Amino acid sequence: MADSACFSVSRWPVRGIVTVLGGFLVHLTLSTTYVFGNMNPYVTSYLRGGEENSSVGYTQTIWISTAQAMSMAGAMPILGLLEQRIHPKYCVLIGSWTFSLGMALTYWTVRHSLGLTILTYGVVHGAGKGMAYPAAVKCGLEWFPERKGLVTGLIIAGIGGGTFAFNEVITHFMNPNNLLPETSQHGDLYFRQAVLLDKVPYCFLLLGGVDAGIQLLGVLLIGKHEPAAPAPENSALTEETQMDHVLDCPENKENCQDGEGSGAKTKSVVEEQTDYAPWEVLRTKIFYLMWAIYVCVVLGIFFITNFYKTFSQTFIKDDHFLSLAGSVSSVLNALGRPFWGAVGDKLGYRESLVVVCAILGSAAATFTLCEYGGKVMLMIWMCLIYGTFSGFYCIMPSLNVSIFGHKYYSSNYGLLMSAMIVVQIAGGLLTSQLKDSIGWKGILYIGAGGVFFSLILSVGMMIHHRRHWKKHRM
């Protein structure tokens, strides 16, 4: 029975477990990026200066989130270069403290202008995350290369857990009396109460300091893994390397464990090439398919996470409940990551991706019905959405490692994360140009449509892979 379990803790080295814990703590702090949906009403209201006719609105401050994601994607290639010179552990420290610095500096920039706020809370903050996020995961994978999905899920579960904690901290620090927005402009609601708005700069200073302290502890827990003997760095590669890099490439181990004929031929192939450099990845078709899936899914996630509170404020007049909904759903976000990671290790990453896209697309398409279902339906749908998209963020890194190898993980995942640049620009433009004409419902429907399109692509990728696999075994 124990052998059939997802993992046996007794077989895990203690130093490796501590490293995973350190990565979890680092990702716990990186979650402050995901509280933007909760912070946005406060930050936007502050930047408006309490003016009813201010030109600053949600369609302008969304560029903060856009700058974060674009900077995050742009920083990953820099991380790839650093990792060739220093251990990923030190990349985690550099990246995480850059992340916290951007947060702390916003204490001053938010007092002056939206542009400077975008620079610190967007560009600097996002660049730090782009360096720390994959480096922390890579440190854990060095210890447990056979448990890619589960280890990735355990580390990035920190993001979901941190979102829960920081959402509550932010709301009770900023709005302990549950004040309601007083100003309405073009259907959007803003705060004007000085007792609330005066706390906005100090909130950034608080978060920056707390993040930096936790990050230092996390980095100290991360240990360097020294392999006992030279071995292929990506033992998950199989005879699929002979498929000439069409839509299929070297793939995850679970798809061939029960296969036959993977003896000496497979061994020679693995010894010949086990890891794929970025320039080799860019010559494979499967990378571009994964990139397109990433764009479509994250576009839907972009609209939900950034505007769930802004949309919900139009029919739920309870700021504390909306914060609670975000916090509770973040718990599902945290628990969902190791769950989906283990599912991916067992079921297969392609198959798990199809399931995730189907559930997420259905929940996103019906999210606007929460206007009629009230608080109960909003809570359930938020938990369903967050608990499902957590699987996407766990499965994609695992699939990336399984296909392209471990050595260039950060750089290769950075190539995939370049999709975030397209998502953020498209999301920002769609919001600013279409919101007034189609409303928040229309914006959310666009996001749901993107997820359903990714479902079609994922099903096609899975079917194509299975056909190739059967043909190869014949």
Coordinates of N, CA, C and O in Angstrom, one line a residue, residues 30 78 106 143 150 191 200 205 209 227 260 285 345 391 417 451 460-461:
L30 N 6.2 35.7 -2.3 CA 5.9 36.1 -3.7 C 4.4 36.3 -4.0 O 4.0 36.8 -5.0
I78 N 17.6 36.6 -17.7 CA 18.7 37.1 -16.8 C 19.1 36.0 -15.8 O 20.3 35.7 -15.5
T106 N 7.6 51.6 -3.1 CA 6.3 52.1 -3.5 C 5.7 53.0 -2.3 O 4.8 53.8 -2.6
W143 N 16.8 18.0 -5.7 CA 16.7 17.0 -4.7 C 15.8 15.8 -5.1 O 16.0 14.7 -4.7
L150 N 4.8 16.9 -7.8 CA 4.5 17.0 -6.4 C 5.4 18.1 -5.8 O 4.9 18.9 -5.0
F191 N -12.9 54.6 -2.9 CA -12.9 55.1 -1.5 C -12.5 56.6 -1.5 O -11.6 57.0 -2.3
V200 N -2.4 53.7 2.8 CA -1.9 53.0 1.7 C -0.4 53.0 1.6 O 0.2 51.9 1.4
L205 N 5.1 49.6 2.8 CA 6.3 49.5 3.7 C 6.3 48.3 4.6 O 7.3 47.6 4.8
G209 N 8.9 44.9 4.3 CA 9.7 44.5 5.4 C 9.4 43.1 5.8 O 10.4 42.3 6.1
P227 N 25.1 15.7 -6.5 CA 24.7 14.3 -6.9 C 25.9 13.3 -6.5 O 27.0 13.7 -6.6
E260 N 6.9 -1.2 -23.3 CA 7.9 -2.2 -23.6 C 8.9 -1.7 -24.7 O 8.6 -0.8 -25.4
K285 N 8.1 22.3 -32.2 CA 6.7 22.8 -32.4 C 5.9 22.7 -31.1 O 5.0 23.6 -30.9
D345 N 1.7 13.7 -11.8 CA 2.7 12.7 -11.8 C 2.1 11.3 -12.1 O 2.7 10.4 -12.6
G391 N -3.7 24.3 -10.5 CA -3.2 23.2 -11.2 C -2.5 23.5 -12.4 O -1.5 22.9 -12.8
M417 N 7.2 31.7 -20.2 CA 6.6 32.8 -19.5 C 6.6 34.1 -20.3 O 5.9 35.1 -19.9
V451 N -9.9 30.5 -22.1 CA -9.7 29.2 -21.4 C -10.3 28.1 -22.2 O -9.6 27.0 -22.4
G460 N -6.2 18.5 -28.3 CA -5.5 18.2 -29.6 C -4.1 17.7 -29.2 O -3.6 16.7 -29.9
M461 N -3.4 18.4 -28.3 CA -2.0 18.0 -27.9 C -2.0 16.6 -27.3 O -1.1 15.8 -27.6

